[in-house]
């Protein structure tokens, strides 16, 4: 069963002429991005918490100046995202990785303001390097709240046996030596209620540990910019945590930053009749939207409507390179354009060139001014450069 995404609102893309860009192409609406950023900045201002942008979800650095105007910095998954954060974004660079390579640590220390470790052992191993650097680094430890809240264990870092974060019951005063803050991340596209349930579960222990600490980071997965998210409730929750524990709160959403901000435009290359029409696109699930297969999920299609059911699939050799079955008004014609919704996050950052399939171009559109810029097109050298 494919997961249903909560997003998929066409917004201003309903009026976008898909022939204005090359195909395939990610088109990101900077006006919609700014709307999301305003919502997050408002949470930040009214709750007193600090909100960072998770680069793993959305690292379109050409829009870094816009992101940095509203948010307090970025959260990076390792050395290269930390470097991208430092080179292009303003504010805090926070780095968390489940495992750090010793030969990368000096650079990570030089680039980061917060470094979060997965285990007390990793923290103990690298603390001397941090001290020697003379940099004023906030050291964090990721804990695992041990309360699974997700629909699917694959996307739930609190699932039994998880490698992500040290079980909270193992964290004592000794584990917190040299530590400034605690970090958790277990949510995925979720409302406020699961966060409140996790807090009820962990609060007694966090209150005991709080006197040793300065902050707590509640990770990402909060679907804050979705229209029905309880934002007032989130503000009240963050204020309550700070009041009860004296800790400063951090959030590091990724998906919520770029929710419903982008589409992936593609073109029909051919149609194969086999138990109904199969349209072959220049968009590949495996190369361009791997979560479609990995999750799996069915991305929403712009303007889907009509009596003709058509399977949409990619040009690659993979039999399972199928995006899904969609309703069309008429059988799609070769050269006709289609667009999948909500593709700004977790698609652009995950593309590959399997089969030598072309990477989608990247365009920025402003739905308020209608200005359009194609900022990046990829060619043979991008494919070849990943191989040797
Ligand atoms: C540690 C951490 N922080 C933040 C995020 C961002 O989550 P989301 O994009 O769901 O908000 C993730 C996502 O996997 C994560 O692992």
XYZ file of C-alpha atoms and ligand atoms in Angstrom:
404
model
C 0.000 0.000 0.000
C 1.464 3.355 -1.034
C 1.619 5.989 1.707
C -0.561 9.035 1.198
C 1.243 12.336 1.447
C -0.468 15.043 3.402
C 0.670 17.730 0.969
C -0.124 18.103 -2.708
C -1.917 21.415 -2.951
C -1.183 22.879 -6.402
C -1.435 26.454 -5.085
C -0.316 28.921 -7.730
C 1.097 26.110 -9.896
C -2.491 25.510 -11.076
C -1.918 28.491 -13.393
C 1.679 27.762 -14.423
C 2.342 27.029 -18.124
C 4.423 23.827 -18.040
C 5.986 24.659 -21.429
C 7.884 27.619 -19.974
C 10.683 25.381 -18.656
C 12.897 22.653 -20.137
C 11.838 19.087 -19.353
C 12.372 17.534 -16.917
C 12.601 20.455 -14.498
C 12.050 21.195 -10.814
C 10.229 24.513 -10.533
C 10.279 26.121 -7.092
C 7.927 28.998 -6.244
C 9.942 31.432 -4.146
C 6.811 33.346 -3.118
C 5.301 30.175 -1.638
C 8.624 29.402 0.052
C 8.571 32.847 1.628
C 5.047 32.188 2.937
C 6.281 29.022 4.670
C 9.312 30.853 6.021
C 7.073 33.579 7.464
C 5.046 30.941 9.301
C 8.225 29.400 10.740
C 9.673 32.799 11.656
C 6.434 33.622 13.466
C 6.708 30.376 15.488
C 10.274 31.333 16.294
C 9.393 34.887 17.358
C 6.354 34.002 19.459
C 7.645 30.812 21.123
C 11.180 32.019 21.826
C 12.509 28.824 20.197
C 15.180 28.758 17.484
C 14.219 27.291 14.097
C 16.851 25.847 11.743
C 16.365 24.575 8.175
C 17.239 20.883 7.694
C 19.430 20.857 4.595
C 18.893 17.138 4.025
C 15.344 17.948 2.910
C 15.862 21.196 1.062
C 19.319 22.455 0.215
C 18.584 24.633 -2.806
C 21.373 27.018 -1.973
C 20.442 29.561 -4.627
C 17.529 30.346 -2.268
C 19.752 30.413 0.832
C 19.574 34.227 1.177
C 15.768 33.989 1.380
C 15.861 31.103 3.883
C 18.445 32.920 6.000
C 16.321 36.067 6.123
C 13.708 34.183 8.188
C 15.388 31.234 9.939
C 18.282 31.162 12.403
C 20.556 28.783 10.503
C 20.745 25.244 9.215
C 21.033 21.706 10.442
C 23.525 19.584 8.530
C 23.883 15.798 8.298
C 27.653 15.783 8.021
C 30.681 17.545 6.612
C 29.422 18.496 3.178
C 26.073 19.860 4.286
C 27.884 21.753 7.071
C 30.161 23.283 4.446
C 27.223 24.210 2.225
C 25.538 25.753 5.255
C 28.600 27.789 6.178
C 29.321 28.884 2.590
C 25.805 29.942 1.617
C 23.526 30.365 4.640
C 23.765 32.734 7.563
C 23.417 31.951 11.262
C 23.970 28.713 13.131
C 25.397 25.585 11.499
C 24.337 22.567 13.537
C 25.772 19.193 12.559
C 24.436 15.807 13.582
C 25.542 12.504 12.144
C 24.938 8.978 13.424
C 28.655 8.395 12.821
C 31.566 10.779 12.315
C 34.772 9.884 10.476
C 37.833 10.893 12.512
C 39.517 12.421 9.458
C 36.554 14.749 8.885
C 36.159 15.938 12.451
C 38.630 18.848 12.308
C 36.705 20.347 9.376
C 33.332 19.697 11.017
C 34.550 21.509 14.135
C 35.792 24.432 12.049
C 32.428 24.729 10.249
C 29.885 24.016 12.992
C 28.407 25.930 15.924
C 26.570 22.908 17.330
C 27.871 19.338 17.023
C 25.509 16.600 18.110
C 26.741 13.091 18.843
C 24.754 9.880 18.624
C 26.387 8.248 21.661
C 28.219 9.325 24.805
C 31.218 7.319 23.512
C 31.450 9.387 20.307
C 31.171 12.554 22.385
C 33.956 11.435 24.739
C 36.149 10.520 21.764
C 35.861 13.894 20.040
C 35.529 16.290 23.014
C 39.335 16.762 23.303
C 39.495 17.819 19.621
C 36.699 20.313 20.210
C 38.463 21.689 23.307
C 41.786 21.977 21.417
C 40.123 23.880 18.576
C 39.349 26.753 20.940
C 35.987 27.179 19.194
C 32.930 27.809 21.332
C 30.991 24.748 20.141
C 27.694 23.689 21.656
C 27.965 19.942 22.196
C 24.766 17.915 21.951
C 23.772 14.315 22.527
C 20.945 12.657 20.606
C 18.615 10.583 22.729
C 16.027 8.130 21.585
C 12.683 8.661 23.354
C 11.764 5.021 22.672
C 8.136 5.789 21.899
C 7.364 4.912 18.274
C 4.842 7.339 16.801
C 5.233 6.822 13.052
C 3.032 4.990 10.552
C 6.003 2.984 9.286
C 9.048 1.663 11.212
C 11.291 2.564 8.239
C 10.602 6.232 8.947
C 10.500 5.964 12.731
C 13.833 6.463 14.502
C 12.099 5.411 17.738
C 11.227 1.965 16.352
C 12.575 -0.982 18.391
C 16.265 -1.685 17.770
C 16.888 1.766 16.274
C 20.493 2.935 15.861
C 19.449 6.597 15.974
C 20.043 8.201 19.342
C 20.998 6.745 22.711
C 18.024 5.326 24.635
C 17.019 8.023 27.113
C 17.253 5.703 30.117
C 20.981 5.249 29.380
C 21.646 8.977 29.682
C 22.872 9.965 33.136
C 24.984 12.776 34.600
C 28.214 11.086 33.456
C 26.954 10.789 29.866
C 26.238 14.519 29.989
C 29.776 15.579 30.913
C 30.776 18.279 28.440
C 27.277 18.286 26.934
C 25.252 21.504 26.491
C 22.067 20.102 25.057
C 19.925 17.120 24.156
C 18.582 16.362 20.708
C 15.830 14.065 19.476
C 14.280 13.423 16.099
C 11.541 10.853 15.648
C 8.658 12.517 13.823
C 7.809 12.372 10.116
C 5.148 14.615 8.496
C 3.379 14.766 11.869
C 0.935 16.971 13.722
C 1.502 18.311 17.221
C -0.227 15.463 19.134
C 2.596 12.898 18.683
C 5.088 15.501 19.946
C 2.925 16.121 23.012
C 2.671 12.371 23.665
C 6.455 12.018 23.388
C 6.934 14.931 25.749
C 4.611 13.357 28.343
C 6.697 10.191 28.033
C 10.121 11.868 28.392
C 9.391 14.917 30.555
C 10.101 13.339 33.972
C 13.598 12.279 32.877
C 14.321 15.514 30.975
C 13.355 17.534 34.066
C 15.910 15.536 36.089
C 18.645 16.077 33.497
C 17.794 19.714 32.725
C 19.987 21.307 35.445
C 23.051 19.959 33.554
C 21.892 21.437 30.230
C 21.206 24.642 28.273
C 18.933 23.474 25.465
C 16.795 20.775 23.920
C 16.370 20.224 20.183
C 13.146 18.534 19.038
C 14.438 17.708 15.529
C 12.291 17.748 12.407
C 9.176 15.997 11.164
C 6.862 18.740 12.480
C 4.499 19.548 9.569
C 4.203 23.117 10.808
C 3.381 24.835 7.517
C 0.517 22.504 6.642
C -2.739 24.467 6.847
C -4.280 22.258 9.569
C -1.206 22.076 11.851
C -1.887 23.345 15.390
C 0.634 26.201 15.388
C -0.765 27.954 18.455
C -0.487 24.636 20.297
C 3.149 24.302 19.220
C 3.966 27.798 20.490
C 2.307 27.003 23.831
C 4.195 23.682 24.027
C 7.599 25.269 23.362
C 6.936 28.008 25.918
C 5.855 25.398 28.470
C 8.993 23.290 27.953
C 11.220 26.324 28.428
C 9.283 27.456 31.497
C 9.301 23.995 33.115
C 12.910 23.075 32.379
C 14.756 26.359 31.837
C 15.982 24.944 28.505
C 16.068 26.853 25.233
C 14.154 24.951 22.501
C 15.310 24.271 18.961
C 13.379 22.861 15.996
C 14.928 21.764 12.715
C 12.172 21.165 10.163
C 13.082 20.348 6.580
C 9.937 19.351 4.767
C 7.898 22.112 6.442
C 10.262 24.727 4.967
C 9.585 23.707 1.370
C 6.150 22.096 1.709
C 4.121 22.527 -1.496
C 6.758 24.896 -2.896
C 7.795 22.988 -5.986
C 6.718 20.796 -8.880
C 8.596 18.379 -11.105
C 7.661 19.000 -14.735
C 8.010 16.162 -17.227
C 7.055 15.173 -20.733
C 5.440 12.107 -22.329
C 7.988 10.316 -24.561
C 5.925 7.348 -25.708
C 2.844 5.292 -24.865
C 2.790 1.482 -24.561
C -0.588 -0.299 -24.574
C -0.523 -3.215 -22.137
C -3.550 -3.651 -19.893
C -4.289 0.025 -20.537
C -1.998 2.849 -21.555
C 1.511 3.173 -20.032
C 3.003 6.590 -20.669
C 6.799 6.677 -20.644
C 8.014 9.953 -19.201
C 11.377 11.710 -19.084
C 10.829 11.642 -15.283
C 12.023 8.496 -13.560
C 10.806 7.417 -10.129
C 14.098 5.730 -9.341
C 16.310 8.595 -10.589
C 14.257 11.659 -9.714
C 11.705 10.764 -7.018
C 13.194 7.685 -5.311
C 10.844 8.010 -2.317
C 8.031 6.975 -4.673
C 9.591 3.501 -4.667
C 11.316 3.614 -1.298
C 8.416 4.800 0.895
C 6.451 3.933 -1.299
C 4.104 6.824 -2.017
C 2.056 8.186 -4.886
C 2.854 11.822 -5.669
C -0.110 13.994 -6.579
C -0.346 15.022 -10.243
C -1.178 18.575 -11.256
C -4.699 18.793 -12.674
C -5.467 15.087 -12.339
C -9.001 14.539 -13.575
C -10.881 12.478 -16.141
C -11.975 9.010 -17.218
C -8.739 7.711 -18.807
C -6.488 5.808 -16.414
C -2.836 5.890 -17.440
C 0.192 4.304 -15.779
C 3.075 6.776 -15.648
C 6.614 5.417 -15.600
C 10.195 6.366 -16.276
C 12.558 5.765 -19.179
C 14.932 3.528 -17.148
C 15.369 -0.251 -17.432
C 13.874 -0.875 -13.980
C 10.529 -2.702 -14.302
C 9.432 -1.043 -11.092
C 10.201 2.460 -12.338
C 6.483 3.208 -12.176
C 5.157 6.361 -10.524
C 1.531 5.303 -10.365
C -1.810 5.224 -12.163
C -3.362 8.601 -12.860
C -6.642 9.876 -14.319
C -6.479 11.926 -17.520
C -9.186 13.673 -19.515
C -7.847 12.103 -22.731
C -5.057 9.638 -23.538
C -1.761 11.539 -23.164
C -0.039 12.528 -26.392
C 3.684 12.348 -27.087
C 5.183 15.688 -26.102
C 2.441 16.570 -23.633
C 3.580 17.951 -20.299
C 2.686 16.776 -16.799
C 3.817 17.863 -13.329
C 4.024 16.129 -9.969
C 3.207 18.261 -6.943
C 5.182 18.923 -3.755
C 8.576 17.953 -5.149
C 10.793 20.728 -3.714
C 11.867 18.665 -0.687
C 13.432 15.193 -0.578
C 13.389 14.812 -4.405
C 15.986 17.303 -5.671
C 18.394 16.206 -2.910
C 18.014 12.517 -3.781
C 18.377 12.414 -7.566
C 20.733 9.969 -9.290
C 21.900 9.395 -12.859
C 21.177 5.634 -12.995
C 20.984 4.533 -16.671
C 22.477 7.908 -17.562
C 19.023 9.451 -17.215
C 19.262 13.248 -17.375
C 18.909 15.142 -14.119
C 16.004 17.613 -14.011
C 16.882 21.268 -14.541
C 16.155 23.624 -11.634
C 14.063 26.774 -12.056
C 12.859 29.461 -9.669
C 9.452 30.967 -10.319
C 7.844 33.790 -8.399
C 4.087 33.252 -8.424
C 3.517 36.884 -7.360
C 5.582 38.583 -10.104
C 5.544 35.648 -12.597
C 9.329 36.051 -13.005
C 10.988 32.781 -14.035
C 14.688 31.864 -14.003
C 16.122 28.515 -15.066
C 19.119 28.471 -12.741
C 20.659 25.103 -13.512
C 20.665 22.604 -16.372
C 22.585 19.338 -16.238
C 24.467 17.578 -18.997
C 26.669 14.585 -19.790
C 29.517 15.905 -17.617
C 27.330 15.682 -14.499
C 26.735 11.986 -15.218
C 30.341 11.268 -16.126
C 31.727 13.256 -13.187
C 30.191 10.835 -10.669
C 32.019 7.906 -12.256
C 35.548 7.102 -13.165
C 18.101 14.665 12.628
C 17.067 15.201 11.689
N 16.684 16.486 11.797
C 15.760 17.024 10.966
C 15.175 16.263 9.975
C 14.178 16.929 9.070
O 12.933 16.283 9.109
P 11.709 16.803 8.227
O 12.223 17.083 6.868
O 10.756 15.652 8.242
O 11.176 18.007 8.917
C 15.531 14.909 9.832
C 14.927 14.078 8.792
O 15.196 12.931 8.608
C 16.512 14.372 10.705
O 16.916 13.105 10.589
